[in-house]
Amino acid sequence: MSLAFLFPGQGSQAVGMGQDLAAAFAPAREVLEEVNEALGQNLSRLMKEGPEDQLTLTENAQPALMAVSMAVMRTLEREFGIGVRKAAFVAGHSLGEYSALAAAGAIGLADTARLLKLRGQAMQRAVPLGAGAMASLIGPKTDVALAEAAAAAGAALGVCVVANDNNQGNVVISGAKAAVDAAIEKAKALGARAIPLNVSAPFHCPLMQPAADEMAAALAEAAIAAPRAPLVANVTARPTNDPEEIRRLLVQQVTGRVRWRESMLWLVEDGGVTRFAEAGAGKVLSGMAKRIAPDAEATPLNAPADLEAFAKSL
């Protein structure tokens, strides 16, 4: 059975996440403490107690989600003897790509935390609050072609592009607020449901170029090694284990499309993956995996019992 570890992105955060793991396993507590130290803030307290509006801030949510994913992975390795080398590939949704690289030993935990803190801050700085928007287009008729048609209808009012190709029936558009609003109406006319997303910035679109420039400077100084399992990258939907290519792709990812549906299809059809394990908060990616690749097994790993059952199943 060929295994791939998946790592969730923003939107999976919730107050209390990771606390059961920290209570049960010393390696999970160590991860949270190391992230606190790297950031110079008590992020683990915010994760435990909230308030939710502070945890949801991009600059907090990104390192917090990574910390939970790494708490899972370090616990699997030290308590159950299951390292990332058990996997054929790793992949992460947006910020989850950093979690995947940390889990695969390509970037150190402290560096990953600091990079994600900066990434969140840079994304927020790139576009004034309220100037951008994102919307999820949902429905049986929804695909990339429909989303691109809707985005084109809004483009006369500003930037509007497909940001996330999550799966058939779930595509996200991003850009200037007026353009996204116009695209929402076009999407509805084409037969999709269109739901504005409660986000603080228009991620994965050309408006994020200032953030990409900040990340390019930071990543140029970051130590990146070859991952222990190849990374299937968001912007190419193809595997890589080359540190310099990874560095470039992480910069491109800030403005580029998250090609998640294509990544999952590649993993199954070309990578031979038959089992997915989602390491971190929530189970969004497990749900997507079951829709994209219904014959593959998909398991969320975020509670002590999940890890114990997963270890016994290998």
Tab-separated table of C-alpha atoms in Angstrom:
chain	number	residue	atom	x	y	z
A	1	MET	CA	0.000	0.000	0.000
A	2	SER	CA	1.609	3.253	-1.181
A	3	LEU	CA	1.143	6.102	1.308
A	4	ALA	CA	1.157	9.897	0.989
A	5	PHE	CA	1.001	12.324	3.913
A	6	LEU	CA	-1.196	15.400	3.359
A	7	PHE	CA	-0.986	18.645	5.331
A	8	PRO	CA	-3.946	21.044	5.698
A	9	GLY	CA	-4.088	24.748	4.912
A	10	GLN	CA	-5.775	27.797	6.339
A	11	GLY	CA	-9.409	27.333	7.285
A	12	SER	CA	-8.758	24.140	9.260
A	13	GLN	CA	-7.803	26.051	12.415
A	14	ALA	CA	-9.991	25.881	15.522
A	15	VAL	CA	-9.508	26.864	19.144
A	16	GLY	CA	-8.359	23.774	21.044
A	17	MET	CA	-6.586	22.160	18.122
A	18	GLY	CA	-3.624	20.009	19.059
A	19	GLN	CA	-4.454	20.017	22.767
A	20	ASP	CA	-5.388	16.332	23.023
A	21	LEU	CA	-2.103	15.428	21.362
A	22	ALA	CA	-0.123	17.696	23.679
A	23	ALA	CA	-1.826	16.218	26.721
A	24	ALA	CA	-1.116	12.657	25.605
A	25	PHE	CA	2.355	12.809	24.057
A	26	ALA	CA	5.613	14.510	25.070
A	27	PRO	CA	6.816	14.903	21.441
A	28	ALA	CA	3.713	16.950	20.632
A	29	ARG	CA	4.332	19.225	23.620
A	30	GLU	CA	7.942	19.673	22.519
A	31	VAL	CA	6.845	20.848	19.076
A	32	LEU	CA	4.513	23.466	20.518
A	33	GLU	CA	7.205	24.708	22.874
A	34	GLU	CA	9.760	24.940	20.079
A	35	VAL	CA	7.354	26.941	17.917
A	36	ASN	CA	6.636	29.301	20.826
A	37	GLU	CA	10.351	29.862	21.283
A	38	ALA	CA	11.000	30.381	17.567
A	39	LEU	CA	8.279	33.032	17.324
A	40	GLY	CA	8.815	34.686	20.680
A	41	GLN	CA	5.103	34.381	21.472
A	42	ASN	CA	2.880	31.975	23.373
A	43	LEU	CA	1.175	30.620	20.278
A	44	SER	CA	0.242	27.375	22.036
A	45	ARG	CA	-1.824	29.325	24.590
A	46	LEU	CA	-3.652	31.090	21.749
A	47	MET	CA	-4.296	27.706	20.145
A	48	LYS	CA	-5.628	26.354	23.439
A	49	GLU	CA	-7.674	29.287	24.698
A	50	GLY	CA	-8.273	31.647	21.772
A	51	PRO	CA	-9.820	34.089	21.207
A	52	GLU	CA	-10.847	32.692	17.849
A	53	ASP	CA	-10.506	36.005	16.012
A	54	GLN	CA	-6.836	36.194	17.030
A	55	LEU	CA	-6.134	32.576	16.086
A	56	THR	CA	-7.779	33.159	12.696
A	57	LEU	CA	-5.431	36.034	11.873
A	58	THR	CA	-3.305	34.822	8.993
A	59	GLU	CA	-0.017	35.455	10.788
A	60	ASN	CA	-1.143	33.232	13.690
A	61	ALA	CA	-3.181	30.607	11.845
A	62	GLN	CA	-0.366	29.661	9.483
A	63	PRO	CA	2.313	28.738	12.053
A	64	ALA	CA	-0.340	27.284	14.369
A	65	LEU	CA	-1.611	24.850	11.742
A	66	MET	CA	1.947	23.855	10.919
A	67	ALA	CA	2.634	23.256	14.621
A	68	VAL	CA	-0.283	20.814	14.891
A	69	SER	CA	0.843	18.969	11.773
A	70	MET	CA	4.366	18.672	13.127
A	71	ALA	CA	3.063	17.567	16.521
A	72	VAL	CA	1.344	14.689	14.709
A	73	MET	CA	4.422	13.793	12.679
A	74	ARG	CA	6.913	13.940	15.540
A	75	THR	CA	4.608	11.843	17.706
A	76	LEU	CA	4.228	9.260	14.951
A	77	GLU	CA	7.992	9.018	14.648
A	78	ARG	CA	8.999	8.982	18.304
A	79	GLU	CA	6.076	7.142	19.882
A	80	PHE	CA	5.161	4.735	17.084
A	81	GLY	CA	8.301	4.498	14.938
A	82	ILE	CA	6.562	5.816	11.825
A	83	GLY	CA	8.706	8.333	9.983
A	84	VAL	CA	8.000	10.285	6.818
A	85	ARG	CA	10.125	7.755	4.910
A	86	LYS	CA	7.149	5.396	5.205
A	87	ALA	CA	5.504	7.662	2.625
A	88	ALA	CA	6.064	7.710	-1.123
A	89	PHE	CA	5.183	11.425	-1.276
A	90	VAL	CA	4.132	14.437	0.791
A	91	ALA	CA	1.833	17.282	-0.245
A	92	GLY	CA	0.303	20.274	1.512
A	93	HIS	CA	-2.500	22.671	0.649
A	94	SER	CA	-1.112	26.233	0.424
A	95	LEU	CA	0.610	26.873	3.790
A	96	GLY	CA	0.454	23.097	4.271
A	97	GLU	CA	3.270	22.854	1.738
A	98	TYR	CA	5.567	24.316	4.412
A	99	SER	CA	4.290	21.721	6.904
A	100	ALA	CA	5.007	18.995	4.364
A	101	LEU	CA	8.556	20.249	3.886
A	102	ALA	CA	9.151	20.500	7.635
A	103	ALA	CA	7.804	16.967	8.120
A	104	ALA	CA	10.096	15.717	5.346
A	105	GLY	CA	13.145	17.344	6.940
A	106	ALA	CA	13.657	19.901	4.160
A	107	ILE	CA	13.215	22.944	6.447
A	108	GLY	CA	13.835	23.056	10.194
A	109	LEU	CA	10.882	23.491	12.531
A	110	ALA	CA	11.968	26.895	13.887
A	111	ASP	CA	12.702	28.235	10.397
A	112	THR	CA	9.344	26.964	9.137
A	113	ALA	CA	7.512	28.719	11.978
A	114	ARG	CA	9.290	32.000	11.285
A	115	LEU	CA	8.736	31.746	7.527
A	116	LEU	CA	5.030	31.151	8.014
A	117	LYS	CA	4.704	34.034	10.460
A	118	LEU	CA	6.320	36.291	7.871
A	119	ARG	CA	4.207	34.801	5.076
A	120	GLY	CA	1.030	35.608	6.960
A	121	GLN	CA	2.163	39.148	7.743
A	122	ALA	CA	3.340	39.743	4.173
A	123	MET	CA	0.055	38.508	2.716
A	124	GLN	CA	-1.888	40.826	4.993
A	125	ARG	CA	0.317	43.790	4.081
A	126	ALA	CA	0.029	43.171	0.343
A	127	VAL	CA	-3.585	44.311	-0.032
A	128	PRO	CA	-5.520	46.786	2.174
A	129	LEU	CA	-8.218	45.149	4.272
A	130	GLY	CA	-11.469	45.060	2.312
A	131	ALA	CA	-9.862	45.746	-1.071
A	132	GLY	CA	-9.685	42.074	-2.017
A	133	ALA	CA	-12.027	39.116	-1.812
A	134	MET	CA	-12.298	35.390	-2.418
A	135	ALA	CA	-15.291	33.198	-3.201
A	136	SER	CA	-15.889	29.470	-3.327
A	137	LEU	CA	-17.816	28.211	-6.348
A	138	ILE	CA	-19.656	24.999	-5.529
A	139	GLY	CA	-21.933	22.615	-7.371
A	140	PRO	CA	-22.020	19.644	-9.726
A	141	LYS	CA	-21.403	21.871	-12.765
A	142	THR	CA	-18.477	23.664	-11.152
A	143	ASP	CA	-15.080	23.042	-12.708
A	144	VAL	CA	-12.032	25.096	-13.644
A	145	ALA	CA	-13.538	26.118	-17.009
A	146	LEU	CA	-16.638	27.519	-15.314
A	147	ALA	CA	-14.528	29.333	-12.709
A	148	GLU	CA	-12.271	30.796	-15.398
A	149	ALA	CA	-15.309	32.036	-17.307
A	150	ALA	CA	-16.660	33.673	-14.160
A	151	ALA	CA	-13.279	35.233	-13.375
A	152	ALA	CA	-13.025	36.604	-16.924
A	153	ALA	CA	-16.440	38.240	-16.518
A	154	GLY	CA	-15.185	40.092	-13.460
A	155	ALA	CA	-11.761	40.976	-14.812
A	156	ALA	CA	-12.919	44.250	-16.365
A	157	LEU	CA	-13.227	45.554	-12.785
A	158	GLY	CA	-9.780	44.387	-11.644
A	159	VAL	CA	-7.760	41.273	-10.983
A	160	CYS	CA	-9.818	38.073	-10.723
A	161	VAL	CA	-8.357	34.571	-11.155
A	162	VAL	CA	-8.857	30.960	-10.148
A	163	ALA	CA	-6.929	30.598	-6.885
A	164	ASN	CA	-7.673	27.024	-5.783
A	165	ASP	CA	-8.703	24.076	-7.915
A	166	ASN	CA	-9.730	21.950	-4.953
A	167	ASN	CA	-11.809	19.277	-6.635
A	168	GLN	CA	-14.581	18.860	-9.174
A	169	GLY	CA	-17.427	20.866	-7.705
A	170	ASN	CA	-15.254	23.175	-5.559
A	171	VAL	CA	-13.118	25.920	-7.115
A	172	VAL	CA	-12.077	29.200	-5.456
A	173	ILE	CA	-11.640	32.569	-7.165
A	174	SER	CA	-9.626	35.491	-5.795
A	175	GLY	CA	-8.893	39.118	-6.627
A	176	ALA	CA	-10.127	42.684	-6.302
A	177	LYS	CA	-13.437	42.870	-4.441
A	178	ALA	CA	-15.434	44.471	-7.257
A	179	ALA	CA	-14.094	41.918	-9.735
A	180	VAL	CA	-14.891	38.976	-7.470
A	181	ASP	CA	-18.387	40.324	-6.795
A	182	ALA	CA	-19.022	40.494	-10.554
A	183	ALA	CA	-17.592	36.997	-11.015
A	184	ILE	CA	-19.919	35.681	-8.306
A	185	GLU	CA	-22.947	36.855	-10.286
A	186	LYS	CA	-21.595	35.299	-13.489
A	187	ALA	CA	-20.900	32.016	-11.674
A	188	LYS	CA	-24.473	31.908	-10.430
A	189	ALA	CA	-25.720	32.480	-13.957
A	190	LEU	CA	-23.574	29.551	-15.108
A	191	GLY	CA	-25.158	27.254	-12.539
A	192	ALA	CA	-22.754	27.331	-9.579
A	193	ARG	CA	-23.376	28.303	-5.994
A	194	ALA	CA	-21.041	31.147	-5.070
A	195	ILE	CA	-20.109	31.727	-1.438
A	196	PRO	CA	-17.953	34.724	-0.427
A	197	LEU	CA	-15.177	33.583	1.905
A	198	ASN	CA	-14.423	35.273	5.215
A	199	VAL	CA	-10.744	35.943	4.540
A	200	SER	CA	-8.541	38.926	5.303
A	201	ALA	CA	-6.795	39.049	1.906
A	202	PRO	CA	-7.154	37.700	-1.659
A	203	PHE	CA	-4.709	34.792	-1.538
A	204	HIS	CA	-3.120	33.064	-4.553
A	205	CYS	CA	-3.682	35.856	-7.047
A	206	PRO	CA	-1.420	38.511	-8.679
A	207	LEU	CA	-2.369	41.061	-5.976
A	208	MET	CA	-0.131	39.036	-3.648
A	209	GLN	CA	3.013	39.960	-5.609
A	210	PRO	CA	4.365	42.208	-2.803
A	211	ALA	CA	4.087	39.224	-0.452
A	212	ALA	CA	5.820	37.003	-3.006
A	213	ASP	CA	8.678	39.501	-3.157
A	214	GLU	CA	9.017	39.431	0.647
A	215	MET	CA	9.005	35.643	0.666
A	216	ALA	CA	11.584	35.514	-2.128
A	217	ALA	CA	13.976	37.523	0.023
A	218	ALA	CA	13.318	35.387	3.112
A	219	LEU	CA	13.527	32.071	1.262
A	220	ALA	CA	16.793	33.109	-0.376
A	221	GLU	CA	18.333	33.051	3.107
A	222	ALA	CA	16.556	29.901	4.308
A	223	ALA	CA	18.331	26.558	4.570
A	224	ILE	CA	16.436	24.033	2.423
A	225	ALA	CA	17.533	20.413	2.071
A	226	ALA	CA	16.226	17.632	-0.144
A	227	PRO	CA	13.034	16.249	1.450
A	228	ARG	CA	13.059	12.646	2.655
A	229	ALA	CA	9.964	12.058	0.513
A	230	PRO	CA	9.303	13.989	-2.710
A	231	LEU	CA	6.964	16.978	-2.464
A	232	VAL	CA	4.089	17.192	-4.936
A	233	ALA	CA	4.015	20.968	-5.384
A	234	ASN	CA	0.902	23.141	-5.481
A	235	VAL	CA	1.802	25.148	-8.568
A	236	THR	CA	3.001	22.261	-10.769
A	237	ALA	CA	1.036	19.273	-9.424
A	238	ARG	CA	4.234	17.282	-9.928
A	239	PRO	CA	6.850	15.868	-7.532
A	240	THR	CA	10.202	17.447	-6.755
A	241	ASN	CA	13.007	16.827	-4.299
A	242	ASP	CA	15.341	19.552	-5.579
A	243	PRO	CA	15.960	22.254	-2.934
A	244	GLU	CA	16.404	25.097	-5.421
A	245	GLU	CA	13.259	24.192	-7.318
A	246	ILE	CA	11.383	23.997	-4.017
A	247	ARG	CA	12.647	27.473	-3.127
A	248	ARG	CA	11.346	28.864	-6.440
A	249	LEU	CA	8.022	27.079	-6.194
A	250	LEU	CA	7.357	28.401	-2.670
A	251	VAL	CA	7.704	31.938	-4.042
A	252	GLN	CA	5.482	31.202	-7.051
A	253	GLN	CA	2.903	29.612	-4.772
A	254	VAL	CA	2.079	32.981	-3.137
A	255	THR	CA	0.514	34.317	-6.344
A	256	GLY	CA	-0.095	31.021	-8.167
A	257	ARG	CA	-2.982	28.611	-8.326
A	258	VAL	CA	-3.185	25.753	-5.826
A	259	ARG	CA	-3.650	22.832	-8.215
A	260	TRP	CA	-4.880	20.434	-5.555
A	261	ARG	CA	-7.239	18.330	-7.675
A	262	GLU	CA	-4.478	17.765	-10.232
A	263	SER	CA	-1.985	16.978	-7.468
A	264	MET	CA	-4.255	14.336	-5.997
A	265	LEU	CA	-4.933	12.808	-9.387
A	266	TRP	CA	-1.203	12.659	-10.098
A	267	LEU	CA	-0.561	10.967	-6.764
A	268	VAL	CA	-3.108	8.254	-7.506
A	269	GLU	CA	-2.702	7.795	-11.254
A	270	ASP	CA	1.043	8.343	-11.675
A	271	GLY	CA	2.409	8.057	-8.134
A	272	GLY	CA	0.538	4.855	-7.335
A	273	VAL	CA	-0.755	6.163	-4.000
A	274	THR	CA	-3.572	4.105	-2.517
A	275	ARG	CA	-3.680	5.631	0.967
A	276	PHE	CA	-3.679	9.212	2.228
A	277	ALA	CA	-3.012	10.281	5.827
A	278	GLU	CA	-3.927	13.882	6.680
A	279	ALA	CA	-1.586	15.038	9.440
A	280	GLY	CA	-2.952	18.016	11.337
A	281	ALA	CA	-6.079	19.908	12.265
A	282	GLY	CA	-9.441	18.986	10.790
A	283	LYS	CA	-10.289	16.598	7.977
A	284	VAL	CA	-10.848	18.859	4.966
A	285	LEU	CA	-8.199	17.199	2.807
A	286	SER	CA	-9.428	13.716	3.700
A	287	GLY	CA	-12.868	14.697	2.458
A	288	MET	CA	-11.420	16.078	-0.769
A	289	ALA	CA	-9.360	12.919	-1.263
A	290	LYS	CA	-12.449	10.726	-1.019
A	291	ARG	CA	-14.188	12.830	-3.686
A	292	ILE	CA	-11.198	13.044	-6.052
A	293	ALA	CA	-9.952	9.470	-5.597
A	294	PRO	CA	-12.847	7.404	-4.213
A	295	ASP	CA	-10.915	4.136	-4.445
A	296	ALA	CA	-8.103	5.416	-2.207
A	297	GLU	CA	-8.207	5.309	1.587
A	298	ALA	CA	-8.080	8.689	3.375
A	299	THR	CA	-7.543	9.034	7.126
A	300	PRO	CA	-7.371	12.218	9.238
A	301	LEU	CA	-4.732	12.094	11.986
A	302	ASN	CA	-5.344	14.686	14.686
A	303	ALA	CA	-6.317	12.859	17.901
A	304	PRO	CA	-4.357	10.320	19.980
A	305	ALA	CA	-6.727	7.508	18.998
A	306	ASP	CA	-6.254	8.372	15.303
A	307	LEU	CA	-2.475	7.954	15.603
A	308	GLU	CA	-2.769	4.715	17.544
A	309	ALA	CA	-5.166	3.204	15.020
A	310	PHE	CA	-3.032	4.375	12.098
A	311	ALA	CA	0.103	2.850	13.591
A	312	LYS	CA	-1.636	-0.497	14.111
A	313	SER	CA	-2.883	-0.484	10.513
A	314	LEU	CA	0.589	-0.263	8.948
